[in-house]
Each structure stands twice: as C-alpha cells, then as structure tokens.
Amino acid sequence: MVFEILTPREIEAKSMETITKELGGRTWPEPEFSIVKRCIHTSADFDYADNLCFSEDAAKIGVEALKNGADIVTDTKMAAAGINKNKLTSLGGEVHCYISDPDVVEEAKSRGCTRSTVCMERGAKLGKPTIFVIGNAPTALIELHRLINEEGLRPALIVGVPVGFVNVVESKELIMTDDVPYIVAKGRKGGSNIGAAIINAMLYTMGR
C-alpha cells in the first residue's frame, strides 16, 4: 500500500476537489457552495448537500457581518474551539461561550432551565452585531425564537445546527419561521463541528 505524502494545505485542496467531483456537477452560488463543501469536508457526509437551508442571502449577510467585526455566541466550547479565532479577531470579532460560567450554571439551576437558555440571554445583551452558532442545544434555538419575538432581538445571523433526537427537528423548523437570517441543517444531523465549519467557510472566503 502506497500513501501520498502531502502537506495539510494539499490534503485539504485534494479533499475539496474530491467533494466537488462527487457532487456530480451540483453547485450553489457563493459563499453557499463553500459552506456546503466545508460541512461535507468536516463530516464526510454528503447529506449536507441536501439538508442545509439558507434564508435569502444569509451566507452573504454572514460574511458581511464578520467583515464588520460581528461577535459570535456559541452554545458549546467545542464550537467555540473550532472557529478560527485568529481570523475572527483580525476582523474585530470575538467568540463568546458562557456555558461553563459559574453564574450561568447557578442561574440555570435556580430557574430550572438549561444553561443554554441562560447563555442566549447573555449573548442577546452584548450590544453589538452578533452571530449565534447553535450546535448542540435545541433549547438555545427555542430561547432565541422567544428573544426575537418577545424582546426584539435581531441577530446578524443564526447558525442552527443542533444534533440529536429530542426537540432538534422542531427547534430548527421554529427558527426558520423567524424574520432573521439563518443557516439551518434540517433534520437530526448537525453538531458543534458543523457550526464551526459554517463560520470558518465564511471566514475563509476572505482569504487566510
């Protein structure tokens, strides 16, 4: 058995070439195409070619928000860790994940709600354009829906890709009814790695 000796950049380029070929001629307008390919690259799952849903111009809106220094709020440390923070910081943005903050843990316990719910409330108070990246908790999407409709929250973009079996499908469908830009992975699939991949795909459209 013979293996190719390639640099990381060459491996990624070859992987993207393989993905494009195996998509069989299917394309999307940019930057959606880059997002679709990076989600497939991250997961080796071609279902993302069919289950990723974009509200009108959502990907372009997300790129512009990032260019203008939008912050990111995630529901997991994994999503926060996966985002290219050097690139984000160079644009004036910052990643926030409150999930393990002691005061968040205590407040969620005292209120009988999830920590993700409290995290979204914290993120809503940042006072600057914010992209919410949800890769794990349907309750985070449900709380964002409430904040949008009851408290006037206007996210720059919602990346709604929680994975799982309980309230996952329903929470994604719910956020797609709101009049805000969204990128959603319909169905049960998703995850923190997919959320980070979507953000990175948008960041990489600006060059590395």
Tab-separated table of C-alpha atoms in Angstrom:
chain	number	residue	atom	x	y	z
A	1	MET	CA	0.000	0.000	0.000
A	2	VAL	CA	1.372	3.386	-1.029
A	3	PHE	CA	0.323	6.634	0.629
A	4	GLU	CA	0.691	10.115	-0.793
A	5	ILE	CA	2.864	12.470	1.240
A	6	LEU	CA	1.030	15.782	1.248
A	7	THR	CA	1.033	18.974	3.282
A	8	PRO	CA	-2.111	19.841	5.268
A	9	ARG	CA	-2.974	22.515	2.689
A	10	GLU	CA	-2.566	19.994	-0.137
A	11	ILE	CA	-4.717	17.443	1.687
A	12	GLU	CA	-7.490	19.981	2.104
A	13	ALA	CA	-7.278	21.080	-1.532
A	14	LYS	CA	-7.434	17.490	-2.756
A	15	SER	CA	-10.342	16.756	-0.428
A	16	MET	CA	-12.272	19.723	-1.794
A	17	GLU	CA	-11.573	18.558	-5.340
A	18	THR	CA	-12.941	15.112	-4.449
A	19	ILE	CA	-16.047	16.622	-2.862
A	20	THR	CA	-16.703	18.813	-5.904
A	21	LYS	CA	-16.307	15.828	-8.212
A	22	GLU	CA	-18.577	13.585	-6.144
A	23	LEU	CA	-21.264	16.280	-6.060
A	24	GLY	CA	-21.645	15.442	-9.730
A	25	GLY	CA	-21.935	18.934	-11.101
A	26	ARG	CA	-24.198	20.321	-8.381
A	27	THR	CA	-23.266	23.875	-7.456
A	28	TRP	CA	-24.560	26.719	-5.317
A	29	PRO	CA	-23.943	30.458	-5.516
A	30	GLU	CA	-21.019	31.552	-3.385
A	31	PRO	CA	-20.474	31.698	-0.490
A	32	GLU	CA	-23.112	28.946	-0.056
A	33	PHE	CA	-21.078	26.497	-2.129
A	34	SER	CA	-18.057	26.952	0.130
A	35	ILE	CA	-20.240	26.345	3.175
A	36	VAL	CA	-21.763	23.176	1.737
A	37	LYS	CA	-18.351	21.803	0.768
A	38	ARG	CA	-16.784	22.583	4.146
A	39	CYS	CA	-19.634	20.892	6.019
A	40	ILE	CA	-19.114	17.800	3.859
A	41	HIS	CA	-15.347	18.045	4.349
A	42	THR	CA	-15.801	18.219	8.131
A	43	SER	CA	-18.203	15.276	8.338
A	44	ALA	CA	-17.593	13.180	5.182
A	45	ASP	CA	-21.406	13.278	4.931
A	46	PHE	CA	-22.884	14.294	1.596
A	47	ASP	CA	-26.332	14.688	3.171
A	48	TYR	CA	-25.338	18.278	3.898
A	49	ALA	CA	-25.730	18.973	0.203
A	50	ASP	CA	-29.457	18.467	0.759
A	51	ASN	CA	-30.206	19.400	4.349
A	52	LEU	CA	-28.512	22.798	4.595
A	53	CYS	CA	-31.115	25.544	4.282
A	54	PHE	CA	-30.243	29.207	3.745
A	55	SER	CA	-32.617	32.102	4.191
A	56	GLU	CA	-32.348	34.682	1.421
A	57	ASP	CA	-28.755	35.961	1.138
A	58	ALA	CA	-27.961	34.523	4.602
A	59	ALA	CA	-24.436	33.455	3.664
A	60	LYS	CA	-23.606	36.845	2.155
A	61	ILE	CA	-25.127	38.585	5.171
A	62	GLY	CA	-22.990	36.432	7.447
A	63	VAL	CA	-19.807	37.239	5.539
A	64	GLU	CA	-20.539	40.972	5.697
A	65	ALA	CA	-21.284	40.761	9.425
A	66	LEU	CA	-17.967	39.014	10.032
A	67	LYS	CA	-16.121	41.556	7.888
A	68	ASN	CA	-17.634	44.299	10.030
A	69	GLY	CA	-16.498	42.760	13.318
A	70	ALA	CA	-19.547	40.826	14.486
A	71	ASP	CA	-19.118	38.737	17.626
A	72	ILE	CA	-20.107	35.069	17.837
A	73	VAL	CA	-22.019	33.365	20.645
A	74	THR	CA	-21.902	29.575	20.765
A	75	ASP	CA	-23.711	27.029	22.931
A	76	THR	CA	-20.676	24.753	23.293
A	77	LYS	CA	-16.973	25.040	23.981
A	78	MET	CA	-16.387	22.660	21.083
A	79	ALA	CA	-17.937	25.070	18.586
A	80	ALA	CA	-16.003	27.962	20.094
A	81	ALA	CA	-12.754	25.983	19.907
A	82	GLY	CA	-13.327	25.065	16.258
A	83	ILE	CA	-13.773	28.611	14.973
A	84	ASN	CA	-10.700	30.284	13.504
A	85	LYS	CA	-10.280	32.914	16.187
A	86	ASN	CA	-7.141	34.438	14.705
A	87	LYS	CA	-9.057	35.348	11.567
A	88	LEU	CA	-12.107	36.472	13.549
A	89	THR	CA	-10.015	38.646	15.856
A	90	SER	CA	-8.279	40.264	12.889
A	91	LEU	CA	-11.708	41.440	11.757
A	92	GLY	CA	-12.651	42.812	15.170
A	93	GLY	CA	-14.839	39.933	16.323
A	94	GLU	CA	-14.759	37.713	19.391
A	95	VAL	CA	-16.184	34.311	20.325
A	96	HIS	CA	-18.260	34.020	23.496
A	97	CYS	CA	-19.295	30.785	25.193
A	98	TYR	CA	-20.873	31.167	28.615
A	99	ILE	CA	-21.911	27.544	29.105
A	100	SER	CA	-19.482	26.783	31.946
A	101	ASP	CA	-19.520	30.162	33.680
A	102	PRO	CA	-20.328	29.527	37.360
A	103	ASP	CA	-23.003	32.219	37.476
A	104	VAL	CA	-24.670	30.727	34.386
A	105	VAL	CA	-24.636	27.274	35.943
A	106	GLU	CA	-26.131	28.615	39.172
A	107	GLU	CA	-28.787	30.709	37.443
A	108	ALA	CA	-29.925	27.824	35.252
A	109	LYS	CA	-30.165	25.590	38.310
A	110	SER	CA	-32.161	28.129	40.310
A	111	ARG	CA	-34.547	28.835	37.423
A	112	GLY	CA	-34.934	25.204	36.410
A	113	CYS	CA	-33.888	25.870	32.818
A	114	THR	CA	-30.943	24.817	30.674
A	115	ARG	CA	-27.626	26.602	30.743
A	116	SER	CA	-28.008	27.146	27.000
A	117	THR	CA	-31.123	29.211	27.642
A	118	VAL	CA	-29.222	31.491	30.001
A	119	CYS	CA	-26.313	31.677	27.543
A	120	MET	CA	-28.576	33.015	24.813
A	121	GLU	CA	-29.907	35.665	27.179
A	122	ARG	CA	-26.335	36.716	27.925
A	123	GLY	CA	-25.472	36.812	24.249
A	124	ALA	CA	-28.504	38.958	23.498
A	125	LYS	CA	-27.049	41.667	25.758
A	126	LEU	CA	-23.706	42.059	24.000
A	127	GLY	CA	-24.828	45.275	22.395
A	128	LYS	CA	-23.167	44.703	19.027
A	129	PRO	CA	-23.938	42.666	15.882
A	130	THR	CA	-23.882	39.019	16.909
A	131	ILE	CA	-23.948	35.671	15.110
A	132	PHE	CA	-25.399	32.827	17.191
A	133	VAL	CA	-23.944	29.371	16.469
A	134	ILE	CA	-26.003	26.526	17.936
A	135	GLY	CA	-24.532	23.047	17.507
A	136	ASN	CA	-25.937	21.136	20.451
A	137	ALA	CA	-28.910	22.569	22.332
A	138	PRO	CA	-32.404	22.863	20.853
A	139	THR	CA	-33.309	24.938	23.922
A	140	ALA	CA	-30.887	27.585	22.684
A	141	LEU	CA	-32.815	27.910	19.418
A	142	ILE	CA	-36.113	27.939	21.303
A	143	GLU	CA	-34.839	30.744	23.528
A	144	LEU	CA	-33.562	32.712	20.534
A	145	HIS	CA	-37.026	32.398	18.995
A	146	ARG	CA	-38.528	33.843	22.184
A	147	LEU	CA	-35.982	36.660	22.365
A	148	ILE	CA	-36.629	37.574	18.734
A	149	ASN	CA	-40.390	37.621	19.074
A	150	GLU	CA	-40.816	38.929	22.606
A	151	GLU	CA	-37.782	41.131	23.228
A	152	GLY	CA	-36.858	42.370	19.766
A	153	LEU	CA	-33.519	40.601	19.404
A	154	ARG	CA	-32.130	40.986	15.882
A	155	PRO	CA	-29.239	38.549	15.372
A	156	ALA	CA	-26.886	39.247	12.499
A	157	LEU	CA	-27.257	35.537	11.660
A	158	ILE	CA	-28.347	32.305	13.322
A	159	VAL	CA	-26.468	29.107	12.508
A	160	GLY	CA	-28.898	26.460	13.737
A	161	VAL	CA	-27.334	23.018	13.560
A	162	PRO	CA	-28.032	21.155	16.818
A	163	VAL	CA	-27.718	17.385	16.570
A	164	GLY	CA	-29.881	14.782	18.254
A	165	PHE	CA	-33.336	13.347	18.699
A	166	VAL	CA	-35.331	15.419	21.226
A	167	ASN	CA	-36.789	18.747	20.013
A	168	VAL	CA	-33.988	19.051	17.452
A	169	VAL	CA	-36.069	18.970	14.271
A	170	GLU	CA	-38.808	21.103	15.816
A	171	SER	CA	-36.445	23.806	17.094
A	172	LYS	CA	-34.836	24.141	13.677
A	173	GLU	CA	-38.206	24.443	11.986
A	174	LEU	CA	-39.182	27.057	14.579
A	175	ILE	CA	-36.187	29.300	13.932
A	176	MET	CA	-36.890	29.135	10.200
A	177	THR	CA	-40.213	30.906	10.829
A	178	ASP	CA	-38.468	33.977	12.224
A	179	ASP	CA	-37.681	37.005	10.101
A	180	VAL	CA	-33.924	36.797	10.673
A	181	PRO	CA	-31.069	35.464	8.527
A	182	TYR	CA	-30.416	31.779	9.195
A	183	ILE	CA	-28.392	28.797	8.055
A	184	VAL	CA	-30.042	25.611	9.307
A	185	ALA	CA	-29.252	21.922	8.877
A	186	LYS	CA	-32.728	20.433	8.638
A	187	GLY	CA	-33.383	17.123	10.335
A	188	ARG	CA	-31.446	15.413	13.106
A	189	LYS	CA	-27.936	15.960	11.799
A	190	GLY	CA	-25.582	18.736	12.791
A	191	GLY	CA	-23.206	19.331	15.661
A	192	SER	CA	-20.716	21.812	17.047
A	193	ASN	CA	-18.172	20.853	14.391
A	194	ILE	CA	-20.678	21.708	11.666
A	195	GLY	CA	-21.453	25.061	13.290
A	196	ALA	CA	-17.757	25.918	13.397
A	197	ALA	CA	-17.295	24.716	9.813
A	198	ILE	CA	-20.012	27.080	8.589
A	199	ILE	CA	-18.376	30.067	10.277
A	200	ASN	CA	-14.923	29.084	9.029
A	201	ALA	CA	-16.198	28.690	5.480
A	202	MET	CA	-17.427	32.277	5.601
A	203	LEU	CA	-14.173	33.496	7.144
A	204	TYR	CA	-12.095	31.682	4.526
A	205	THR	CA	-13.930	33.391	1.671
A	206	MET	CA	-11.943	36.455	2.758
A	207	GLY	CA	-8.621	34.635	2.375
A	208	ARG	CA	-6.474	33.090	5.074
